[in-house]
C-alpha atoms as a PDB file:
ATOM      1  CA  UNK A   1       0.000   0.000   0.000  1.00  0.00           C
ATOM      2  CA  UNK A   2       2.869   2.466   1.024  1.00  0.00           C
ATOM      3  CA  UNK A   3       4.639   1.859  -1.995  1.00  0.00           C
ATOM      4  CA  UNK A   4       1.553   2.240  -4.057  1.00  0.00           C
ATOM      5  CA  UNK A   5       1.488   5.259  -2.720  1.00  0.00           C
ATOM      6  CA  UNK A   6       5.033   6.215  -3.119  1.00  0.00           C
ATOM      7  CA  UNK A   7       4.810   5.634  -6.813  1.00  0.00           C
ATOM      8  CA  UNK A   8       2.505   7.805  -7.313  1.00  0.00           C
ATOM      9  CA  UNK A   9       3.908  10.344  -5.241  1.00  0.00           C
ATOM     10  CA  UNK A  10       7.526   9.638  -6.834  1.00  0.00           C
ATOM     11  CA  UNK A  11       6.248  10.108  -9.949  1.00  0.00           C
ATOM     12  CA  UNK A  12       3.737  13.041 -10.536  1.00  0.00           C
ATOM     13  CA  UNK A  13       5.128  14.874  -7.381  1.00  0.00           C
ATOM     14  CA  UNK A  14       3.166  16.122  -4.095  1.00  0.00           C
ATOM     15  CA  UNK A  15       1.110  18.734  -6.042  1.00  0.00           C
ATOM     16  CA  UNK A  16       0.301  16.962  -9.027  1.00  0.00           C
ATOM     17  CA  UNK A  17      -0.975  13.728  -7.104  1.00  0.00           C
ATOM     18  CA  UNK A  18      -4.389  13.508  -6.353  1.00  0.00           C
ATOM     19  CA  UNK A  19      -6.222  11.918  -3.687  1.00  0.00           C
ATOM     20  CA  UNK A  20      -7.869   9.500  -6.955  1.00  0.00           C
ATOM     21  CA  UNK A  21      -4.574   8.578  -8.019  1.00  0.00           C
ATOM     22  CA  UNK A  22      -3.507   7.764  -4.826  1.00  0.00           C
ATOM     23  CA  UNK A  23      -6.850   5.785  -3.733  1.00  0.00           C
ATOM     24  CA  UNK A  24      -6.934   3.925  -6.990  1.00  0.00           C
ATOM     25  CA  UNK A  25      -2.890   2.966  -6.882  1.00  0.00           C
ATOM     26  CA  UNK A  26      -3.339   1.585  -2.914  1.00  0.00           C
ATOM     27  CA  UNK A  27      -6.898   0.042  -3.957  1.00  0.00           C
ATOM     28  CA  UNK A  28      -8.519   2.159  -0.782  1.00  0.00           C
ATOM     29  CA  UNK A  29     -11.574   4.023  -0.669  1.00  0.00           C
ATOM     30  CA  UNK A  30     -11.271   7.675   0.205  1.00  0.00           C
ATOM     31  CA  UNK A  31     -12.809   6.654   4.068  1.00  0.00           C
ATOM     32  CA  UNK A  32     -10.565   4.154   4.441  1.00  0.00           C
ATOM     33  CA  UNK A  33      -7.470   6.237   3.131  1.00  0.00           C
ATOM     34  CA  UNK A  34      -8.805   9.077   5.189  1.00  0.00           C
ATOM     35  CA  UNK A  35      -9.188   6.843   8.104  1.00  0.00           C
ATOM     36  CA  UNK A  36      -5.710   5.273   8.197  1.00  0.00           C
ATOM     37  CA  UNK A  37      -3.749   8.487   7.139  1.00  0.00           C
ATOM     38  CA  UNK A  38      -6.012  11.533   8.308  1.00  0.00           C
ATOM     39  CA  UNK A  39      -5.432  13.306   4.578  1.00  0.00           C
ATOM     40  CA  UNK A  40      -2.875  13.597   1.831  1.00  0.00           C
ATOM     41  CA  UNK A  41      -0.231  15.160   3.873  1.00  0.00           C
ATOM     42  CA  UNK A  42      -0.287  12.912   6.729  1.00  0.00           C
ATOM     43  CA  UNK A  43       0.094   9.825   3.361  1.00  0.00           C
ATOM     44  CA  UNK A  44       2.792  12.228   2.339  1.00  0.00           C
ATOM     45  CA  UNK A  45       4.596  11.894   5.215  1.00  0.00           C
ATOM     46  CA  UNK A  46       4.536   8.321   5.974  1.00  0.00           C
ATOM     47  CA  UNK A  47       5.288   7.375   2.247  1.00  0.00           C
ATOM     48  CA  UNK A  48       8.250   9.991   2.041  1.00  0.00           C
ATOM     49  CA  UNK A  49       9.555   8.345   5.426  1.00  0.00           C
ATOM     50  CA  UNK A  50       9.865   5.191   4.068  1.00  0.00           C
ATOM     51  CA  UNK A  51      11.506   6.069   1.294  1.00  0.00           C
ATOM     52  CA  UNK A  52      14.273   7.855   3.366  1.00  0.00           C
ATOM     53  CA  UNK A  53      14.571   4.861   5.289  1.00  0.00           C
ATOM     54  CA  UNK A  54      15.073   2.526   2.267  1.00  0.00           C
ATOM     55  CA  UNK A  55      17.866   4.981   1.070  1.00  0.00           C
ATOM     56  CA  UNK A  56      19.801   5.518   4.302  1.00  0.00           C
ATOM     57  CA  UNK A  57      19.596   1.935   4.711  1.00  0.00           C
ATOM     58  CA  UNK A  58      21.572   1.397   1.288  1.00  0.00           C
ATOM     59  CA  UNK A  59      24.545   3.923   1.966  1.00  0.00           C
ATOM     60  CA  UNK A  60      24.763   2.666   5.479  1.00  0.00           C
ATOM     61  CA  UNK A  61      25.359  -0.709   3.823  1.00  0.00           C
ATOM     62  CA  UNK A  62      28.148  -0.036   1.491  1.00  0.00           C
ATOM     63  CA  UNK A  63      31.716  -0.351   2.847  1.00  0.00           C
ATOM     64  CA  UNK A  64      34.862  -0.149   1.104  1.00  0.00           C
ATOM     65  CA  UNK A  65      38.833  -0.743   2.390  1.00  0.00           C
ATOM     66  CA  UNK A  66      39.264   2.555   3.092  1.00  0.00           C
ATOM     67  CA  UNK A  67      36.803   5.539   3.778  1.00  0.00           C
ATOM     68  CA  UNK A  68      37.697   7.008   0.543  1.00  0.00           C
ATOM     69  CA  UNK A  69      36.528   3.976  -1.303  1.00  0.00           C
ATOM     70  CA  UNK A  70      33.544   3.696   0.503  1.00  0.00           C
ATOM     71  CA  UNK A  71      32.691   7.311  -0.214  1.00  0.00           C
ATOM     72  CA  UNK A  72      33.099   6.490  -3.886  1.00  0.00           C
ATOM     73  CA  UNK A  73      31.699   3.273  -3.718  1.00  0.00           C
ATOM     74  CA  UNK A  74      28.415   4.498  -2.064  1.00  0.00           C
ATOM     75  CA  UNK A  75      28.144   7.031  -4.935  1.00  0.00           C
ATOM     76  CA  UNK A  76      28.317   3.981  -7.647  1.00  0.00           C
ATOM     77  CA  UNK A  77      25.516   1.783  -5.600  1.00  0.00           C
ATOM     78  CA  UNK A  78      23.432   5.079  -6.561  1.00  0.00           C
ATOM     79  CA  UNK A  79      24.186   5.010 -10.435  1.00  0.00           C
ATOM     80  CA  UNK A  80      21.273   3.342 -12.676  1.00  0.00           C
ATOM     81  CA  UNK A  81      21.627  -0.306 -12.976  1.00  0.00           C
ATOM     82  CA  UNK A  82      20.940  -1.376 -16.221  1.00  0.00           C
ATOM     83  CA  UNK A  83      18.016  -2.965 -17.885  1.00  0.00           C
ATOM     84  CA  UNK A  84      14.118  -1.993 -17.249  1.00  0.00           C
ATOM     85  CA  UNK A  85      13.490  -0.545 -13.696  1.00  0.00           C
ATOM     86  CA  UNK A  86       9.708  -0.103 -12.644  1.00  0.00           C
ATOM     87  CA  UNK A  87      10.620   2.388 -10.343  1.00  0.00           C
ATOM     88  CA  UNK A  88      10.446   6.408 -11.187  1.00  0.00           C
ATOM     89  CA  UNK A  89      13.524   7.635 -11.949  1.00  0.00           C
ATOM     90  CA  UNK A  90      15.550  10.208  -9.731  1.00  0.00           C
ATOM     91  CA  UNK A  91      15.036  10.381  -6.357  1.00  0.00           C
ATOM     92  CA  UNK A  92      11.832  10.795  -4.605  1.00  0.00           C
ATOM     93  CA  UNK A  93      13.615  13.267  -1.723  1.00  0.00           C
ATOM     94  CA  UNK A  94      14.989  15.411  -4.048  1.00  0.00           C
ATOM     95  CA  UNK A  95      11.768  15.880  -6.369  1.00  0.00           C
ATOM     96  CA  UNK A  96      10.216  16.657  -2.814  1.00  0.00           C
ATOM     97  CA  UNK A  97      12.792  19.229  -2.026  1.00  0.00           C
ATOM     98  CA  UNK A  98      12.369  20.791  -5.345  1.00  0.00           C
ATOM     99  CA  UNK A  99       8.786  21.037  -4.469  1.00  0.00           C
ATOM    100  CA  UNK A 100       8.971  22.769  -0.903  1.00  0.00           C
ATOM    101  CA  UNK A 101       7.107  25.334  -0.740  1.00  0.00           C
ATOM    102  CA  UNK A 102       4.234  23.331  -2.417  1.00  0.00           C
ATOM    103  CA  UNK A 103       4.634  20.892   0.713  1.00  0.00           C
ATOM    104  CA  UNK A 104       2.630  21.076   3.736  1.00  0.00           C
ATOM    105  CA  UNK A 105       5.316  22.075   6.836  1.00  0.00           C
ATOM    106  CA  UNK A 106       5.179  18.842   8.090  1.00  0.00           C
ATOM    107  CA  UNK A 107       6.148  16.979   4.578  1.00  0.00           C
ATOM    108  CA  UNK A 108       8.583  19.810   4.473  1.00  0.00           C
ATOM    109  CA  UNK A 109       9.993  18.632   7.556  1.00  0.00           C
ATOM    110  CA  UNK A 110       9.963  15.317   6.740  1.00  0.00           C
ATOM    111  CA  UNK A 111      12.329  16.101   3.505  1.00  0.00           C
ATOM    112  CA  UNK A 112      14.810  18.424   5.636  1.00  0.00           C
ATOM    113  CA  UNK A 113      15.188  15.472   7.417  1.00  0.00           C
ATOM    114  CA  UNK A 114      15.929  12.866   5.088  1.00  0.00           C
ATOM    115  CA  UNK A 115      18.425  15.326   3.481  1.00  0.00           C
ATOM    116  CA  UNK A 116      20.300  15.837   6.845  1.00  0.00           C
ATOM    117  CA  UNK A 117      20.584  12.143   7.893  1.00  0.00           C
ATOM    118  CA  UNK A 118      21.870  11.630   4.115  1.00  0.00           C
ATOM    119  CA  UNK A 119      24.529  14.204   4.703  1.00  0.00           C
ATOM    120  CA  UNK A 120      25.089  12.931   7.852  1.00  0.00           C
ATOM    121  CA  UNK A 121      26.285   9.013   7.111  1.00  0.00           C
ATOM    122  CA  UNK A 122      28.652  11.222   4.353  1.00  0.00           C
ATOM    123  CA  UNK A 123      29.780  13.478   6.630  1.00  0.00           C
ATOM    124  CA  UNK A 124      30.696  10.101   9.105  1.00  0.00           C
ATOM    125  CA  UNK A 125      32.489   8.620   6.400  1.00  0.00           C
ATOM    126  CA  UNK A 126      34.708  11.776   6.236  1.00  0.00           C
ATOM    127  CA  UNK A 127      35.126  12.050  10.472  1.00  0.00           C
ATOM    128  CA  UNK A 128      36.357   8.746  10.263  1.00  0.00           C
ATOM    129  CA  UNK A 129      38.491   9.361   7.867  1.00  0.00           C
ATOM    130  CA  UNK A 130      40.211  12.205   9.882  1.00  0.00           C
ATOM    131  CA  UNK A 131      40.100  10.008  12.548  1.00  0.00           C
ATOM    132  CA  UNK A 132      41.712   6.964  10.592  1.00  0.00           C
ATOM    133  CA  UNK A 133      43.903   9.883   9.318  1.00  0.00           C
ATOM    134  CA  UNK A 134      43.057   9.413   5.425  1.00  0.00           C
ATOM    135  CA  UNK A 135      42.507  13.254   5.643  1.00  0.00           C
ATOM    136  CA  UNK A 136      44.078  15.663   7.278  1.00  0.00           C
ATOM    137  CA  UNK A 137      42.393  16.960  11.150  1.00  0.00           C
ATOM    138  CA  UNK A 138      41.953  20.476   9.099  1.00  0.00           C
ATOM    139  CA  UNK A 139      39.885  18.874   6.480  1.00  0.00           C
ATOM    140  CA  UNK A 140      36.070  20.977   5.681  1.00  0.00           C
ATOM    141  CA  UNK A 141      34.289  18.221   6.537  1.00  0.00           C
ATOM    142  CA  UNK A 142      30.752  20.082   6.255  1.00  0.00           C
ATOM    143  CA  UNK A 143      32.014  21.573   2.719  1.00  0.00           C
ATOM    144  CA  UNK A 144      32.876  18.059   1.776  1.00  0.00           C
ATOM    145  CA  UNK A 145      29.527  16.737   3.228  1.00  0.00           C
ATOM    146  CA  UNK A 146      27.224  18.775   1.111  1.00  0.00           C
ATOM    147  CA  UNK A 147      29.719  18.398  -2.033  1.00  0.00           C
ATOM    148  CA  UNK A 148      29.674  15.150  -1.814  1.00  0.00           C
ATOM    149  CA  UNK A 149      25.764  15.291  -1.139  1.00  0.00           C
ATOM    150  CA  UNK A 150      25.400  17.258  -4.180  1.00  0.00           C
ATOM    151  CA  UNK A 151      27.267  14.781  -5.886  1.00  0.00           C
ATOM    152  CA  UNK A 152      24.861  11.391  -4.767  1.00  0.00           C
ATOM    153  CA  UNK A 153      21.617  13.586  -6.335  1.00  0.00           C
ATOM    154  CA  UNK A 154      22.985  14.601  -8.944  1.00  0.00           C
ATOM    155  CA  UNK A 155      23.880  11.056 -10.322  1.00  0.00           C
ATOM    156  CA  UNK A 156      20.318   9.924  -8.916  1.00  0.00           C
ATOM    157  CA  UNK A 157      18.681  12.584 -11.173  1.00  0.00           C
ATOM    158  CA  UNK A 158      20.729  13.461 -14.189  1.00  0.00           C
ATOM    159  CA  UNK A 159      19.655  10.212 -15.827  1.00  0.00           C
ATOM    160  CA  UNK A 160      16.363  11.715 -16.458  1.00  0.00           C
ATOM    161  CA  UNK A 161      18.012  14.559 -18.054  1.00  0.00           C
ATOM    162  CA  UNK A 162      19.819  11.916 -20.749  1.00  0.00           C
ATOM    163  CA  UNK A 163      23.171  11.647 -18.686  1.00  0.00           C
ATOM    164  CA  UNK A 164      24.528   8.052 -19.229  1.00  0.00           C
ATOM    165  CA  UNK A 165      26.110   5.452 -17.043  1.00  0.00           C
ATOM    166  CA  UNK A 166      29.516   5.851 -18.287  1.00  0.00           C
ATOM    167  CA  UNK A 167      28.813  10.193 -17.461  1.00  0.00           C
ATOM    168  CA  UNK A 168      27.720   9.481 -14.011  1.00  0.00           C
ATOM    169  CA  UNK A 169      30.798   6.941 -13.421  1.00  0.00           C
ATOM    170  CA  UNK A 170      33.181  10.524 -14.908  1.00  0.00           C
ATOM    171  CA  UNK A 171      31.028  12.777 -12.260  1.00  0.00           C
ATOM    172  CA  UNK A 172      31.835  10.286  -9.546  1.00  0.00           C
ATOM    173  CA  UNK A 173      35.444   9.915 -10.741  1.00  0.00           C
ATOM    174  CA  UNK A 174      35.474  14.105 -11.049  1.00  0.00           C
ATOM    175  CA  UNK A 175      33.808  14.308  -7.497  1.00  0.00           C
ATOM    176  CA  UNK A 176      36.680  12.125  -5.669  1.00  0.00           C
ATOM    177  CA  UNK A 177      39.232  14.953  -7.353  1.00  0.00           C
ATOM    178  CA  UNK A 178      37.756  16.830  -4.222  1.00  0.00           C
ATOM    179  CA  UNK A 179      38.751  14.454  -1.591  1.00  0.00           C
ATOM    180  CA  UNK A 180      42.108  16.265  -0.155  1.00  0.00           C
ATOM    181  CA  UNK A 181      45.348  14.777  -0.891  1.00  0.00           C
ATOM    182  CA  UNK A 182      47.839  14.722   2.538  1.00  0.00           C
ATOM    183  CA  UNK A 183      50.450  16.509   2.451  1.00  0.00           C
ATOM    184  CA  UNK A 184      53.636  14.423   1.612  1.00  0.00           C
ATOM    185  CA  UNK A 185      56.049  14.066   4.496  1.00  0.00           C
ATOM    186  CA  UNK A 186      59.286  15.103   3.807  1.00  0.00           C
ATOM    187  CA  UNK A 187      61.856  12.189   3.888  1.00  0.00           C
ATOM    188  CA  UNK A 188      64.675  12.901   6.642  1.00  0.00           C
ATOM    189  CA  UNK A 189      67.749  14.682   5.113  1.00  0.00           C
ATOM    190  CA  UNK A 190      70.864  12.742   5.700  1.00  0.00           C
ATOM    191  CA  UNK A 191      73.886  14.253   7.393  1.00  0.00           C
ATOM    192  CA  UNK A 192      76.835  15.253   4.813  1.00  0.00           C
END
């Protein structure tokens, strides 16, 4: 039923869905729909919930040898898999976000939040990374969050826009340029 829901929210947006496409896709009456999710926001939220879960759950789940290649391995598990998907394309959050102000402040907050605990798990990868000391204590790890953040929607998105695989795989390459580089340590200088 959620996911009913969820396509048809994915798909035609918050604004554009209506509470017959919606009733029709979970095979609910209005009552019933009205019943178990109050109206069309409170649906909203639940369905757009879900969704964030199912996402976090996926980049929490990708590891890699070192933090770096987990950063850039969690940006390939986002990159269209080939052959037919019945899923929308892009991602459901960020549609949402584009559509804020049509959102009800609840929806909106349910977005803000599924944005921050997205940069968050990124922004872990790079503490532990400082920590691990792959990247230098001074690194801008907020800077680096949201890049990096920009990066993961980006490839989720551009697809619909006619980017291929092989682009996204250059963005993601492209994006890791931004991962700082220690500084070399100078070898000891021998005594003439």
């Amino acid at each position: 039923m959620i996911n009913s829901a969820m396509d048809v929210f994915w798909r035609h947006g918050y604004a554009a869905s209506s509470i017959d496409q919606l009733t029709t896709a979970m095979g609910l009456s209005r009552s019933s729909m009205y019943k178990r999710f109050q109206d069309k926001d409170g649906l909203f939220q639940e369905v757009l919930s879900s969704y964030v879960e199912r996402v976090v759950r996926r980049m929490t789940a990708v590891r890699g040898d070192t933090k770096r290649q987990q950063l850039e391995t969690l940006m390939h598990e986002f990159l269209p898999r080939g052959g037919k998907t019945v899923r929308p394309a892009g991602c459901m959050l960020a549609r949402s976000c584009a559509e804020m102000a049509d959102l009800p402040p609840a929806g909106q907050s349910v977005a803000r939040q599924g944005l921050t605990r997205q940069r968050a798990i990124i922004g872990e990868i790079l503490r532990e990374a400082v920590e691990s000391g792959e990247l230098a204590a001074a690194t801008d790890i907020e800077g680096l969050a949201w890049h990096y953040l920009g990066v993961l929607q980006a490839i989720m998105n551009l697809p619909q826009a006619g980017a291929t695989v092989g682009e996204l795989r250059r963005v993601v390459e492209l994006a890791m340029t931004a991962w700082p580089l220690l500084p070399a340590v100078a070898a000891p200088r021998c005594a003439v």
